[in-house]
Amino acid sequence: MTLRGLLWRFAAAYLVLLIVVGVALNLAGASSSTGGNVAALLAAVTWVCMDFAKKNGRYFTREEKQRAVIGMLAIDMAMQAVVTVAIGLFAGASGLSLGPALLVLLFVGVLHALVIWFFVGFAGKQHAAAEARRKG
């Protein structure tokens, strides 16, 4: 699997998980879906990273890991920007203030960057442990 393939899978998996989690939380009457969004993010990150390792028989090189994290963060932030605008418009805002919206996106971006970076590393450790058990 190529990094491009990994990023396409991540985008598709993350989008589907965001929709499924959002609908499920809405049906359950949850007032906030922040935890569900983070759960969808970490599930998508972990799944595509483990799938990359399985299909390639190895985990990322240092450069691949950096490119994967940056690519997943870019996809995540694009989706977050769309969601932020949609929520603002859905809530009846006649115009979205650029400053506060960018501040929210910056804050979410920092938190999600940490989640992505951590779970890419976590998936690598899981892969290494599985390989050690398989060989051991």
Tab-separated table of C-alpha atoms in Angstrom:
chain	number	residue	atom	x	y	z
A	1	MET	CA	0.000	0.000	0.000
A	2	THR	CA	1.266	3.450	-0.834
A	3	LEU	CA	1.002	6.531	1.363
A	4	ARG	CA	-1.486	7.954	-1.114
A	5	GLY	CA	-3.605	4.811	-0.672
A	6	LEU	CA	-3.321	5.123	3.099
A	7	LEU	CA	-4.512	8.729	2.993
A	8	TRP	CA	-7.474	7.899	0.730
A	9	ARG	CA	-8.466	5.098	3.097
A	10	PHE	CA	-8.070	7.394	6.064
A	11	ALA	CA	-10.280	10.062	4.480
A	12	ALA	CA	-12.997	7.530	3.640
A	13	ALA	CA	-12.852	5.738	7.001
A	14	TYR	CA	-12.801	8.976	8.982
A	15	LEU	CA	-15.723	10.454	7.045
A	16	VAL	CA	-17.825	7.309	7.467
A	17	LEU	CA	-16.980	7.047	11.168
A	18	LEU	CA	-17.789	10.730	11.754
A	19	ILE	CA	-21.195	10.269	10.141
A	20	VAL	CA	-21.983	7.016	11.959
A	21	VAL	CA	-20.841	8.338	15.344
A	22	GLY	CA	-22.636	11.655	14.816
A	23	VAL	CA	-25.915	9.952	13.922
A	24	ALA	CA	-25.601	7.463	16.793
A	25	LEU	CA	-24.880	10.198	19.342
A	26	ASN	CA	-27.719	12.322	17.983
A	27	LEU	CA	-30.147	9.411	18.244
A	28	ALA	CA	-28.936	8.786	21.793
A	29	GLY	CA	-29.683	12.399	22.655
A	30	ALA	CA	-26.107	13.462	23.317
A	31	SER	CA	-25.649	17.217	23.405
A	32	SER	CA	-21.997	17.081	22.324
A	33	SER	CA	-20.174	14.809	19.944
A	34	THR	CA	-16.617	15.896	20.773
A	35	GLY	CA	-15.662	12.571	22.364
A	36	GLY	CA	-17.217	10.686	19.480
A	37	ASN	CA	-15.283	12.769	16.960
A	38	VAL	CA	-11.992	12.021	18.712
A	39	ALA	CA	-12.908	8.321	18.917
A	40	ALA	CA	-13.625	8.308	15.167
A	41	LEU	CA	-10.272	9.997	14.539
A	42	LEU	CA	-8.212	7.571	16.613
A	43	ALA	CA	-10.050	4.552	15.199
A	44	ALA	CA	-9.446	5.695	11.619
A	45	VAL	CA	-5.772	6.498	12.304
A	46	THR	CA	-5.075	3.197	14.046
A	47	TRP	CA	-6.936	1.101	11.471
A	48	VAL	CA	-5.222	2.567	8.386
A	49	CYS	CA	-1.777	2.415	10.018
A	50	MET	CA	-2.213	-1.229	11.022
A	51	ASP	CA	-3.551	-2.000	7.546
A	52	PHE	CA	-0.497	-0.304	5.981
A	53	ALA	CA	1.806	-2.452	8.122
A	54	LYS	CA	-0.103	-5.644	7.296
A	55	LYS	CA	-0.194	-5.024	3.558
A	56	ASN	CA	3.452	-3.905	3.341
A	57	GLY	CA	4.914	-6.343	5.858
A	58	ARG	CA	6.556	-3.426	7.665
A	59	TYR	CA	5.713	-0.191	9.423
A	60	PHE	CA	6.481	3.338	8.269
A	61	THR	CA	9.963	4.661	7.735
A	62	ARG	CA	10.691	7.923	9.546
A	63	GLU	CA	9.879	9.959	6.416
A	64	GLU	CA	6.709	7.980	5.707
A	65	LYS	CA	5.537	8.496	9.277
A	66	GLN	CA	6.015	12.264	9.004
A	67	ARG	CA	4.193	12.393	5.675
A	68	ALA	CA	1.369	10.185	6.994
A	69	VAL	CA	0.858	12.358	10.082
A	70	ILE	CA	0.892	15.582	8.039
A	71	GLY	CA	-1.444	14.099	5.420
A	72	MET	CA	-3.919	12.793	7.989
A	73	LEU	CA	-3.856	16.131	9.805
A	74	ALA	CA	-4.524	18.003	6.540
A	75	ILE	CA	-7.488	15.738	5.778
A	76	ASP	CA	-8.765	16.085	9.339
A	77	MET	CA	-8.488	19.873	9.294
A	78	ALA	CA	-10.291	20.103	5.941
A	79	MET	CA	-13.145	18.051	7.414
A	80	GLN	CA	-13.135	20.140	10.605
A	81	ALA	CA	-13.309	23.355	8.565
A	82	VAL	CA	-16.330	22.050	6.653
A	83	VAL	CA	-18.007	20.971	9.895
A	84	THR	CA	-17.288	24.327	11.571
A	85	VAL	CA	-18.832	26.251	8.671
A	86	ALA	CA	-21.801	23.859	8.480
A	87	ILE	CA	-22.507	24.147	12.214
A	88	GLY	CA	-22.257	27.930	12.039
A	89	LEU	CA	-24.698	28.069	9.145
A	90	PHE	CA	-27.000	25.442	10.664
A	91	ALA	CA	-27.107	27.370	13.935
A	92	GLY	CA	-28.486	30.325	12.015
A	93	ALA	CA	-25.414	32.522	11.879
A	94	SER	CA	-25.870	34.962	9.001
A	95	GLY	CA	-22.138	35.193	8.575
A	96	LEU	CA	-19.312	33.259	10.117
A	97	SER	CA	-16.701	35.384	11.883
A	98	LEU	CA	-13.359	34.411	10.435
A	99	GLY	CA	-11.299	35.168	13.554
A	100	PRO	CA	-13.194	32.972	16.033
A	101	ALA	CA	-13.595	30.198	13.448
A	102	LEU	CA	-9.847	30.163	12.785
A	103	LEU	CA	-9.124	30.159	16.510
A	104	VAL	CA	-11.399	27.154	16.990
A	105	LEU	CA	-9.744	25.376	14.058
A	106	LEU	CA	-6.282	26.144	15.434
A	107	PHE	CA	-7.197	24.742	18.846
A	108	VAL	CA	-8.801	21.629	17.336
A	109	GLY	CA	-5.836	21.266	14.970
A	110	VAL	CA	-3.313	21.216	17.807
A	111	LEU	CA	-5.319	18.656	19.777
A	112	HIS	CA	-5.938	16.466	16.743
A	113	ALA	CA	-2.279	16.690	15.685
A	114	LEU	CA	-1.328	15.266	19.073
A	115	VAL	CA	-3.948	12.507	18.792
A	116	ILE	CA	-2.809	11.578	15.263
A	117	TRP	CA	0.885	11.636	16.167
A	118	PHE	CA	0.299	9.547	19.296
A	119	PHE	CA	-1.872	6.935	17.586
A	120	VAL	CA	0.432	6.577	14.581
A	121	GLY	CA	3.162	5.753	17.118
A	122	PHE	CA	0.796	3.506	19.094
A	123	ALA	CA	-0.086	1.537	15.951
A	124	GLY	CA	3.629	1.124	15.246
A	125	LYS	CA	4.198	-0.293	18.717
A	126	GLN	CA	1.229	-2.638	18.288
A	127	HIS	CA	2.636	-3.829	14.962
A	128	ALA	CA	6.095	-4.385	16.491
A	129	ALA	CA	4.579	-6.353	19.384
A	130	ALA	CA	2.521	-8.506	16.983
A	131	GLU	CA	5.618	-9.183	14.864
A	132	ALA	CA	7.612	-10.160	17.970
A	133	ARG	CA	4.864	-12.609	19.023
A	134	ARG	CA	4.676	-14.029	15.518
A	135	LYS	CA	8.448	-14.560	15.303
A	136	GLY	CA	8.950	-15.468	18.926
